[in-house]
Tab-separated table of C-alpha atoms and ligand atoms in Angstrom:
chain	number	residue	atom	x	y	z
A	36	MET	CA	-5.562	-27.412	42.749
A	37	LYS	CA	-5.270	-28.064	38.988
A	38	THR	CA	-3.415	-31.075	37.691
A	39	ALA	CA	-0.731	-30.617	35.077
A	40	LEU	CA	-3.162	-31.954	32.465
A	41	GLN	CA	-5.839	-29.440	33.496
A	42	GLU	CA	-3.258	-26.675	33.266
A	43	ILE	CA	-2.792	-27.638	29.644
A	44	ILE	CA	-6.440	-28.331	28.786
A	45	THR	CA	-8.135	-25.320	30.432
A	46	PRO	CA	-6.545	-22.634	28.251
A	47	LEU	CA	-7.152	-24.830	25.221
A	48	LEU	CA	-10.835	-25.120	26.069
A	49	SER	CA	-11.196	-21.428	26.563
A	50	LEU	CA	-9.536	-20.794	23.263
A	51	LYS	CA	-12.096	-23.116	21.658
A	52	GLU	CA	-14.894	-21.327	23.444
A	53	LEU	CA	-13.490	-17.984	22.436
A	54	SER	CA	-13.361	-19.047	18.802
A	55	SER	CA	-16.969	-20.228	19.062
A	56	VAL	CA	-18.023	-16.841	20.440
A	57	ALA	CA	-16.185	-15.066	17.626
A	58	GLU	CA	-17.766	-17.389	15.074
A	59	ARG	CA	-21.248	-16.746	16.436
A	60	GLN	CA	-20.637	-13.008	16.401
A	61	ARG	CA	-19.532	-13.209	12.783
A	62	TRP	CA	-22.653	-15.092	11.770
A	63	ALA	CA	-24.873	-12.807	13.859
A	64	GLU	CA	-23.410	-9.829	12.000
A	65	ARG	CA	-23.909	-11.580	8.646
A	66	TYR	CA	-27.478	-12.350	9.673
A	67	ARG	CA	-28.148	-8.657	10.405
A	68	GLU	CA	-26.593	-7.555	7.095
A	69	ILE	CA	-28.621	-9.940	4.958
A	70	ARG	CA	-31.874	-9.330	6.807
A	71	ALA	CA	-31.331	-5.566	6.538
A	72	PHE	CA	-30.777	-5.826	2.772
A	73	SER	CA	-34.210	-7.455	2.352
A	74	GLU	CA	-35.774	-4.458	4.041
A	75	GLU	CA	-33.648	-2.025	2.063
A	76	LEU	CA	-35.015	-3.561	-1.142
A	77	CYS	CA	-38.530	-2.820	0.149
A	78	LYS	CA	-37.878	0.855	0.765
A	79	PRO	CA	-38.958	2.114	-2.684
A	80	LEU	CA	-42.301	0.341	-2.285
A	81	HIS	CA	-45.570	1.466	-0.791
A	82	ALA	CA	-47.830	-0.841	1.217
A	83	GLU	CA	-50.117	-1.259	-1.797
A	84	ASP	CA	-47.179	-2.562	-3.847
A	85	CYS	CA	-46.370	-5.209	-1.256
A	86	VAL	CA	-49.588	-7.231	-1.312
A	87	ILE	CA	-50.280	-7.785	-5.020
A	88	GLN	CA	-49.619	-11.211	-6.545
A	89	SER	CA	-49.419	-10.632	-10.296
A	90	MET	CA	-49.302	-14.327	-11.293
A	91	PRO	CA	-49.166	-17.709	-9.522
A	92	ASP	CA	-45.377	-17.963	-10.015
A	93	ALA	CA	-44.729	-14.635	-8.293
A	94	SER	CA	-45.252	-13.914	-4.605
A	95	PRO	CA	-46.162	-10.604	-2.985
A	96	ALA	CA	-43.290	-8.689	-1.396
A	97	LYS	CA	-44.982	-9.006	1.992
A	98	TRP	CA	-45.044	-12.791	1.625
A	99	HIS	CA	-41.286	-12.881	0.903
A	100	LEU	CA	-40.633	-10.807	4.030
A	101	ALA	CA	-42.719	-13.176	6.128
A	102	HIS	CA	-41.641	-16.469	4.558
A	103	THR	CA	-37.918	-15.818	5.049
A	104	SER	CA	-38.652	-15.108	8.735
A	105	TRP	CA	-40.751	-18.257	8.960
A	106	PHE	CA	-37.737	-20.225	7.680
A	107	PHE	CA	-35.587	-19.110	10.632
A	108	GLU	CA	-38.456	-19.582	13.063
A	109	THR	CA	-39.191	-23.106	11.832
A	110	PHE	CA	-35.731	-24.500	11.322
A	111	ILE	CA	-33.682	-22.609	13.950
A	112	LEU	CA	-35.810	-21.093	16.691
A	113	ARG	CA	-38.281	-23.907	17.319
A	114	PRO	CA	-35.651	-26.628	17.624
A	115	GLY	CA	-32.834	-24.399	18.883
A	116	LEU	CA	-34.163	-21.995	21.492
A	117	ALA	CA	-35.550	-23.350	24.769
A	118	ASN	CA	-39.091	-22.150	25.539
A	119	TYR	CA	-39.388	-20.381	22.163
A	120	ARG	CA	-42.964	-19.311	21.513
A	121	GLU	CA	-43.838	-18.601	17.904
A	122	ALA	CA	-44.705	-14.999	17.199
A	123	ASP	CA	-47.988	-15.873	15.451
A	124	PRO	CA	-49.644	-19.333	15.507
A	125	HIS	CA	-50.883	-18.828	11.916
A	126	SER	CA	-47.468	-18.134	10.417
A	127	SER	CA	-46.660	-21.796	9.871
A	128	TYR	CA	-49.694	-22.300	7.650
A	129	LEU	CA	-49.508	-18.959	5.821
A	130	PHE	CA	-45.766	-18.750	5.178
A	131	ASN	CA	-44.676	-22.345	4.646
A	132	SER	CA	-43.807	-22.477	0.940
A	133	TYR	CA	-43.532	-26.171	0.063
A	134	TYR	CA	-42.216	-28.167	3.050
A	135	ASN	CA	-44.714	-31.007	3.422
A	136	ALA	CA	-42.769	-32.462	6.345
A	137	VAL	CA	-43.470	-29.294	8.351
A	138	GLY	CA	-47.245	-29.363	7.867
A	139	PRO	CA	-50.051	-28.041	5.652
A	140	MET	CA	-49.660	-24.740	3.816
A	141	HIS	CA	-51.657	-22.028	2.117
A	142	CYS	CA	-52.193	-22.324	-1.643
A	143	ARG	CA	-49.286	-20.737	-3.527
A	144	ALA	CA	-51.460	-19.133	-6.200
A	145	ARG	CA	-53.513	-17.328	-3.530
A	146	ARG	CA	-50.728	-15.637	-1.587
A	147	GLY	CA	-52.022	-12.303	-2.849
A	148	MET	CA	-55.293	-12.872	-0.994
A	149	ILE	CA	-53.611	-12.651	2.406
A	150	SER	CA	-54.259	-9.017	3.299
A	151	ARG	CA	-53.787	-9.899	6.979
A	152	PRO	CA	-51.376	-9.909	8.665
A	153	THR	CA	-50.784	-6.406	7.397
A	154	LEU	CA	-47.430	-5.159	6.129
A	155	GLU	CA	-46.858	-3.447	9.479
A	156	GLU	CA	-47.606	-6.676	11.340
A	157	THR	CA	-45.260	-8.522	8.990
A	158	TYR	CA	-42.427	-6.146	9.850
A	159	ARG	CA	-43.204	-6.754	13.554
A	160	TYR	CA	-43.010	-10.493	12.874
A	161	ARG	CA	-39.569	-9.983	11.346
A	162	GLU	CA	-38.481	-7.968	14.381
A	163	GLN	CA	-39.655	-10.701	16.754
A	164	VAL	CA	-37.815	-13.365	14.794
A	165	ASP	CA	-34.690	-11.186	14.648
A	166	ALA	CA	-34.774	-10.625	18.420
A	167	ALA	CA	-35.136	-14.360	19.021
A	168	MET	CA	-32.298	-15.083	16.568
A	169	THR	CA	-30.099	-12.671	18.550
A	170	SER	CA	-30.868	-14.752	21.642
A	171	PHE	CA	-30.039	-17.889	19.712
A	172	PHE	CA	-26.652	-16.535	18.625
A	173	GLU	CA	-25.883	-15.502	22.215
A	174	ARG	CA	-27.355	-18.320	24.246
A	175	ALA	CA	-27.626	-21.535	22.265
A	176	THR	CA	-25.650	-24.354	23.850
A	177	GLU	CA	-22.485	-25.301	22.035
A	178	ASP	CA	-24.049	-28.563	20.856
A	179	ARG	CA	-27.097	-26.730	19.503
A	180	TRP	CA	-24.911	-24.142	17.772
A	181	ARG	CA	-22.807	-26.834	16.078
A	182	GLU	CA	-25.929	-28.721	15.014
A	183	LEU	CA	-27.828	-25.707	13.669
A	184	LYS	CA	-25.055	-23.505	12.265
A	185	PRO	CA	-25.338	-25.162	8.813
A	186	VAL	CA	-29.061	-24.400	8.861
A	187	VAL	CA	-28.379	-20.748	9.798
A	188	VAL	CA	-26.075	-20.502	6.779
A	189	LEU	CA	-28.708	-22.197	4.624
A	190	GLY	CA	-31.323	-19.738	5.946
A	191	LEU	CA	-29.139	-16.776	4.961
A	192	ASN	CA	-28.609	-18.156	1.467
A	193	HIS	CA	-32.333	-18.822	1.307
A	194	GLU	CA	-33.023	-15.179	2.190
A	195	GLN	CA	-30.644	-14.063	-0.578
A	196	GLN	CA	-32.515	-16.263	-3.052
A	197	HIS	CA	-35.746	-14.589	-1.995
A	198	GLN	CA	-34.187	-11.146	-2.416
A	199	GLU	CA	-33.720	-11.989	-6.082
A	200	LEU	CA	-37.237	-13.398	-6.378
A	201	PHE	CA	-38.506	-10.300	-4.598
A	202	LEU	CA	-37.027	-8.094	-7.342
A	203	THR	CA	-38.264	-10.226	-10.229
A	204	ASP	CA	-41.724	-10.538	-8.667
A	205	ILE	CA	-41.897	-6.785	-8.036
A	206	LYS	CA	-40.871	-6.171	-11.632
A	207	HIS	CA	-43.633	-8.438	-12.895
A	208	MET	CA	-46.157	-6.737	-10.622
A	209	LEU	CA	-45.155	-3.184	-11.636
A	210	ALA	CA	-45.180	-4.200	-15.313
A	211	GLN	CA	-48.939	-4.861	-15.045
A	212	ASN	CA	-49.526	-1.195	-14.199
A	213	PRO	CA	-50.221	0.993	-17.273
A	214	LEU	CA	-48.356	3.835	-15.537
A	215	CYS	CA	-45.101	1.822	-15.797
A	216	PRO	CA	-43.968	2.763	-12.267
A	217	VAL	CA	-40.300	3.202	-11.480
A	218	TYR	CA	-38.868	1.021	-8.707
A	219	ALA	CA	-35.429	2.633	-8.701
A	220	HIS	CA	-34.066	5.365	-10.899
A	221	ALA	CA	-31.036	4.187	-12.831
A	222	SER	CA	-29.782	5.734	-15.999
A	223	GLY	CA	-29.889	3.485	-19.021
A	224	GLU	CA	-26.683	3.151	-20.945
A	225	GLU	CA	-26.520	4.767	-24.334
A	226	PRO	CA	-26.421	2.335	-27.253
A	227	SER	CA	-22.770	1.647	-27.925
A	228	ALA	CA	-20.647	-0.365	-30.296
A	229	VAL	CA	-21.029	-4.064	-29.570
A	230	THR	CA	-17.876	-6.020	-28.896
A	231	PRO	CA	-17.543	-8.529	-31.751
A	232	LEU	CA	-18.415	-12.050	-30.727
A	233	ARG	CA	-15.472	-14.427	-30.530
A	234	TRP	CA	-15.352	-18.155	-29.864
A	235	PHE	CA	-13.235	-19.657	-27.095
A	236	GLY	CA	-12.224	-23.270	-27.654
A	237	PHE	CA	-12.018	-25.999	-25.007
A	238	ASP	CA	-10.351	-29.364	-25.480
A	239	GLU	CA	-12.092	-32.671	-25.195
A	240	GLY	CA	-11.394	-34.543	-22.003
A	241	ILE	CA	-12.531	-35.731	-18.630
A	242	TYR	CA	-13.290	-32.848	-16.299
A	243	SER	CA	-14.586	-32.608	-12.743
A	244	ILE	CA	-17.595	-30.450	-11.956
A	245	GLY	CA	-19.670	-29.793	-8.869
A	246	HIS	CA	-18.913	-28.464	-5.423
A	247	GLU	CA	-16.606	-29.968	-2.846
A	248	GLY	CA	-15.066	-28.565	0.296
A	249	GLU	CA	-16.170	-26.937	3.517
A	250	ASP	CA	-17.622	-23.708	2.127
A	251	PHE	CA	-21.359	-23.442	1.800
A	252	ALA	CA	-23.072	-24.800	-1.302
A	253	PHE	CA	-26.603	-26.073	-1.869
A	254	ASP	CA	-26.880	-29.846	-1.820
A	255	ASN	CA	-27.771	-29.926	-5.540
A	256	GLU	CA	-24.249	-28.666	-6.431
A	257	GLY	CA	-22.594	-31.907	-5.382
A	258	PRO	CA	-21.116	-34.381	-5.219
A	259	ARG	CA	-18.205	-33.346	-7.399
A	260	HIS	CA	-17.893	-35.881	-10.163
A	261	ARG	CA	-16.264	-36.499	-13.525
A	262	VAL	CA	-17.784	-35.764	-16.915
A	263	PHE	CA	-16.498	-36.316	-20.411
A	264	LEU	CA	-16.764	-33.367	-22.788
A	265	ASP	CA	-16.184	-33.327	-26.514
A	266	LYS	CA	-14.275	-30.278	-27.631
A	267	PHE	CA	-16.506	-27.254	-27.866
A	268	GLU	CA	-16.473	-23.505	-28.354
A	269	LEU	CA	-18.211	-20.987	-26.137
A	270	ALA	CA	-19.247	-17.486	-27.176
A	271	SER	CA	-17.165	-14.707	-25.653
A	272	ARG	CA	-20.215	-12.723	-24.539
A	273	LEU	CA	-23.989	-12.805	-24.141
A	274	VAL	CA	-26.437	-12.423	-27.030
A	275	THR	CA	-27.518	-8.774	-27.312
A	276	ASN	CA	-30.932	-7.213	-27.855
A	277	GLY	CA	-29.775	-6.078	-31.293
A	278	GLU	CA	-28.897	-9.624	-32.302
A	279	TYR	CA	-32.198	-10.898	-30.936
A	280	ILE	CA	-34.073	-8.272	-32.958
A	281	GLU	CA	-32.385	-9.686	-36.079
A	282	PHE	CA	-33.822	-13.088	-35.158
A	283	MET	CA	-37.271	-11.491	-34.737
A	284	LYS	CA	-36.986	-9.643	-38.047
A	285	ASP	CA	-36.027	-12.901	-39.750
A	286	GLY	CA	-39.353	-14.407	-38.709
A	287	GLY	CA	-37.981	-16.019	-35.570
A	288	TYR	CA	-41.407	-16.224	-33.959
A	289	GLU	CA	-43.137	-17.298	-37.195
A	290	ARG	CA	-40.872	-20.103	-38.413
A	291	PRO	CA	-41.494	-23.473	-36.723
A	292	GLU	CA	-38.178	-24.921	-37.903
A	293	PHE	CA	-36.370	-23.128	-35.071
A	294	TRP	CA	-38.615	-24.336	-32.268
A	295	LEU	CA	-39.016	-27.319	-30.010
A	296	SER	CA	-42.569	-28.623	-30.298
A	297	LEU	CA	-43.574	-27.459	-26.816
A	298	GLY	CA	-41.978	-24.088	-27.488
A	299	TRP	CA	-43.873	-23.679	-30.734
A	300	SER	CA	-47.103	-24.399	-28.821
A	301	MET	CA	-46.173	-21.706	-26.314
A	302	VAL	CA	-45.518	-19.191	-29.106
A	303	HIS	CA	-49.068	-19.748	-30.319
A	304	ASP	CA	-50.848	-20.204	-26.987
A	305	GLN	CA	-49.160	-17.205	-25.359
A	306	LYS	CA	-48.864	-15.140	-28.557
A	307	TRP	CA	-45.140	-14.618	-27.954
A	308	ARG	CA	-43.503	-12.343	-30.514
A	309	ALA	CA	-40.761	-10.753	-28.382
A	310	PRO	CA	-39.122	-11.224	-24.954
A	311	LEU	CA	-41.239	-10.598	-21.871
A	312	TYR	CA	-41.695	-6.885	-21.043
A	313	TRP	CA	-41.118	-5.769	-24.651
A	314	GLU	CA	-43.706	-3.722	-26.493
A	315	GLN	CA	-43.681	-1.983	-29.834
A	316	ARG	CA	-44.646	1.679	-30.116
A	317	ASP	CA	-44.667	3.364	-33.515
A	318	GLY	CA	-42.361	0.694	-34.859
A	319	ASP	CA	-39.772	0.987	-32.069
A	320	TRP	CA	-39.233	-1.606	-29.349
A	321	PHE	CA	-39.466	-0.559	-25.708
A	322	ASN	CA	-38.933	-2.716	-22.634
A	323	PHE	CA	-40.182	-2.336	-19.114
A	324	THR	CA	-37.344	-2.214	-16.577
A	325	LEU	CA	-37.185	-1.617	-12.840
A	326	SER	CA	-36.372	1.953	-13.873
A	327	GLY	CA	-39.541	2.247	-15.937
A	328	LEU	CA	-40.282	1.863	-19.647
A	329	ARG	CA	-37.219	2.451	-21.851
A	330	ARG	CA	-36.354	2.143	-25.478
A	331	VAL	CA	-34.674	-1.231	-26.060
A	332	ASN	CA	-30.920	-0.745	-26.061
A	333	PRO	CA	-29.490	-2.968	-28.834
A	334	SER	CA	-26.139	-3.357	-27.072
A	335	GLU	CA	-27.578	-4.692	-23.804
A	336	PRO	CA	-27.777	-8.464	-23.277
A	337	VAL	CA	-31.216	-9.792	-24.217
A	338	CYS	CA	-33.113	-10.930	-21.151
A	339	HIS	CA	-36.489	-12.293	-20.019
A	340	VAL	CA	-36.449	-15.035	-22.624
A	341	SER	CA	-37.628	-18.581	-21.962
A	342	TYR	CA	-35.585	-21.715	-22.554
A	343	PHE	CA	-37.684	-22.228	-25.681
A	344	GLU	CA	-36.755	-18.800	-27.028
A	345	ALA	CA	-33.089	-19.231	-26.100
A	346	ASP	CA	-33.025	-22.610	-27.829
A	347	ALA	CA	-34.824	-21.284	-30.935
A	348	TYR	CA	-32.467	-18.306	-31.163
A	349	ALA	CA	-29.451	-20.607	-30.905
A	350	ARG	CA	-30.784	-22.818	-33.700
A	351	TRP	CA	-31.418	-19.769	-35.892
A	352	ALA	CA	-27.865	-18.591	-35.180
A	353	GLY	CA	-26.386	-21.958	-36.226
A	354	ALA	CA	-25.291	-22.754	-32.689
A	355	ARG	CA	-26.737	-24.317	-29.529
A	356	LEU	CA	-26.957	-23.663	-25.803
A	357	PRO	CA	-24.102	-24.919	-23.601
A	358	THR	CA	-24.476	-27.846	-21.243
A	359	GLU	CA	-24.039	-26.942	-17.613
A	360	ALA	CA	-20.802	-28.946	-17.515
A	361	GLU	CA	-19.403	-26.970	-20.464
A	362	TRP	CA	-20.382	-23.725	-18.766
A	363	GLU	CA	-18.774	-24.696	-15.472
A	364	VAL	CA	-15.556	-25.914	-17.087
A	365	ALA	CA	-15.325	-22.692	-19.104
A	366	SER	CA	-15.828	-20.554	-15.991
A	367	ALA	CA	-13.117	-22.323	-13.986
A	368	ASN	CA	-10.509	-19.559	-13.909
A	369	LEU	CA	-12.728	-16.512	-14.149
A	370	PRO	CA	-13.242	-14.085	-11.265
A	371	LEU	CA	-16.717	-14.038	-9.699
A	372	ALA	CA	-17.165	-10.470	-10.871
A	373	GLY	CA	-19.930	-8.808	-12.809
A	374	ASN	CA	-23.090	-6.731	-12.643
A	375	PHE	CA	-24.735	-8.057	-9.465
A	376	VAL	CA	-27.461	-6.654	-7.236
A	377	GLU	CA	-24.903	-4.757	-5.149
A	378	GLU	CA	-24.570	-2.350	-8.099
A	379	LYS	CA	-28.277	-1.525	-7.728
A	380	HIS	CA	-28.573	-1.165	-11.475
A	381	PHE	CA	-31.257	-3.901	-11.567
A	382	HIS	CA	-30.786	-4.461	-15.286
A	383	PRO	CA	-28.151	-6.149	-17.481
A	384	ARG	CA	-25.444	-3.865	-18.816
A	385	PRO	CA	-23.845	-3.750	-22.258
A	386	LEU	CA	-20.369	-5.221	-22.435
A	387	ILE	CA	-17.693	-2.599	-22.052
A	388	PRO	CA	-16.033	-2.434	-25.489
A	389	GLY	CA	-12.428	-3.466	-25.581
A	390	ARG	CA	-12.612	-6.411	-23.207
A	391	SER	CA	-12.053	-9.363	-25.475
A	392	GLY	CA	-9.184	-11.325	-23.917
A	393	GLU	CA	-11.389	-13.548	-21.809
A	394	LEU	CA	-14.937	-14.834	-21.622
A	395	ALA	CA	-17.062	-11.865	-20.591
A	396	GLN	CA	-20.358	-11.511	-18.712
A	397	MET	CA	-20.186	-15.077	-17.362
A	398	PHE	CA	-21.239	-13.836	-13.928
A	399	GLY	CA	-23.997	-11.337	-13.221
A	400	ASP	CA	-26.228	-9.556	-15.776
A	401	VAL	CA	-28.452	-12.533	-16.715
A	402	TRP	CA	-28.780	-16.182	-15.747
A	403	GLU	CA	-27.638	-18.204	-18.753
A	404	TRP	CA	-29.890	-20.997	-19.938
A	405	THR	CA	-28.126	-24.301	-20.404
A	406	ARG	CA	-29.453	-27.283	-22.331
A	407	SER	CA	-29.003	-29.478	-19.231
A	408	SER	CA	-32.072	-30.858	-17.536
A	409	TYR	CA	-32.071	-30.212	-13.820
A	410	ALA	CA	-31.241	-33.681	-12.552
A	411	PRO	CA	-29.367	-35.114	-9.584
A	412	TYR	CA	-25.617	-35.502	-9.945
A	413	PRO	CA	-24.265	-39.048	-9.528
A	414	ARG	CA	-24.419	-40.124	-5.863
A	415	TYR	CA	-26.614	-37.142	-4.921
A	416	GLU	CA	-28.692	-37.756	-1.803
A	417	PRO	CA	-31.038	-35.120	-0.392
A	418	ALA	CA	-30.730	-34.438	3.335
A	419	GLU	CA	-32.976	-36.233	5.806
A	420	GLY	CA	-36.188	-34.513	6.912
A	421	ALA	CA	-37.812	-31.266	5.838
A	422	ILE	CA	-34.551	-29.602	4.694
A	423	GLY	CA	-34.226	-32.433	2.151
A	424	GLU	CA	-37.231	-30.890	0.391
A	425	TYR	CA	-35.197	-27.758	-0.423
A	426	ASN	CA	-33.914	-28.885	-3.837
A	427	GLY	CA	-34.192	-32.580	-4.592
A	428	LYS	CA	-37.917	-32.822	-5.181
A	429	PHE	CA	-37.763	-30.242	-7.987
A	430	MET	CA	-35.447	-32.311	-10.172
A	431	CYS	CA	-37.973	-32.868	-12.938
A	432	ASN	CA	-39.099	-30.887	-16.009
A	433	GLN	CA	-36.745	-27.953	-15.437
A	434	TYR	CA	-33.527	-26.667	-17.007
A	435	VAL	CA	-30.357	-25.426	-15.319
A	436	LEU	CA	-29.244	-21.799	-15.533
A	437	ARG	CA	-25.787	-20.594	-14.554
A	438	GLY	CA	-23.885	-17.499	-13.517
A	439	GLY	CA	-26.282	-15.261	-11.560
A	440	SER	CA	-27.925	-12.038	-12.652
A	441	CYS	CA	-28.172	-8.330	-11.931
A	442	ALA	CA	-30.627	-9.308	-9.170
A	443	THR	CA	-28.293	-11.879	-7.545
A	444	SER	CA	-25.998	-11.035	-4.648
A	445	GLN	CA	-22.343	-11.364	-5.526
A	446	THR	CA	-21.816	-13.071	-2.155
A	447	HIS	CA	-24.414	-15.669	-3.116
A	448	ILE	CA	-23.097	-16.946	-6.431
A	449	ARG	CA	-20.618	-19.742	-7.111
A	450	ARG	CA	-19.340	-21.225	-10.356
A	451	THR	CA	-21.011	-24.508	-9.282
A	452	TYR	CA	-24.370	-22.798	-8.555
A	453	ARG	CA	-27.319	-24.501	-10.276
A	454	ASN	CA	-30.407	-22.362	-10.701
A	455	PHE	CA	-33.382	-24.043	-12.351
A	456	PHE	CA	-36.644	-23.069	-13.974
A	457	ALA	CA	-39.257	-24.655	-16.192
A	458	PRO	CA	-38.577	-24.000	-19.898
A	459	ASP	CA	-41.541	-21.641	-20.396
A	460	LYS	CA	-40.579	-19.226	-17.563
A	461	ARG	CA	-39.397	-15.756	-18.515
A	462	TRP	CA	-39.804	-13.461	-15.527
A	463	GLN	CA	-36.347	-14.061	-14.060
A	464	PHE	CA	-33.391	-12.209	-15.601
A	465	MET	CA	-32.673	-15.021	-18.093
A	466	GLY	CA	-30.483	-14.679	-21.161
A	467	ILE	CA	-28.501	-16.500	-23.828
A	468	ARG	CA	-24.892	-17.525	-24.416
A	469	LEU	CA	-24.134	-19.621	-27.477
A	470	THR	CA	-22.003	-22.707	-27.841
A	471	LYS	CA	-21.036	-24.813	-30.798
A	472	ALA	CA	-19.067	-27.948	-31.496
A	473	ALA	CA	-15.421	-27.248	-32.248
A	474	LEU	CA	-14.247	-28.171	-35.719
B	778	FE2	FE1	-38.260	-20.154	0.244
């Protein structure tokens, strides 16, 4: 016989349970979608393509497939699924990227030496992890689900980050091949009239930047805090290849007055004279794309430039790079729309002429270098334990990039998103937007 109180509580509890089941089903579906997209990106590749490591910064495609599975195995399945037995006892050593709290790991620069497990075995590893994750979604106790759901969401965002790295690493690998292989056929846009650059002004004042709220964000995006900005102007669009060629023609790579000292050393040490993937044939510039070698389109946004090149270009142009706070304030009312990986174009697009009423190309196309060092926001504290190694320990000697690229998932980007790379890196889709002080 139920008491009056039980009569009230029982349906409430079942409603709660029902909502938990629905929530788990939603995340299980999201898990399947994101995991499937990783494998879809692999479809144009052959097994031989998946094992090469073209430089220490880039990882083989096979390693990305395994490492993202290892993340779920390590941070969800081991703690969250009773009697879970790891699919392969070597996976922890081979596919741990940088989590010292989890244990020792294979040398990053030698990931291309791991011919075993084979690609086929790696796909089996993914299947085993996926099957165990299905069990987790269905059977984890309510307490376990509540505790680990944030880590599931982190794992999915982590996999989306690796999907972008997968594409940029594949591009670097294919670019080493004299046959200039095509990853995906996509027609290049014809050179078109370039929308004139305009300047959008922003008032001085105290603004708030950084993430707050219940939606997912990486820990490095918060806490939200106040910043003071002097008035500034932001360019209405990205710098184009044509504009960058003008910089090159004006001796951009030969004139030290444009360059930071470290950048000038890189120009000489690395013999830089154009963006990464550019080569000159019979006087014309070509660039390697994921659709093969193409003539450089002057109306496309310039990409694959380092922070040093972006900074030197800005100085040549009589401007500077934005701070990340300026960028975020300027993006506040813009839709999160643009040329993202969902378009499967895998290359920045020229700005459609005629759009000049608002800042354009802020999201998608290329990550935009900012002049902000990647540093913790005020009151930032990394999480306890291994997950705390995700971002915080990299806050040194890197610069922040904003806005996502043509290799980023639209569902992954936020206006508070802080990407970061060392200033000499060029293999991500990195580009330039100018800023200047307002008069
Ligand atoms: Fe990772």
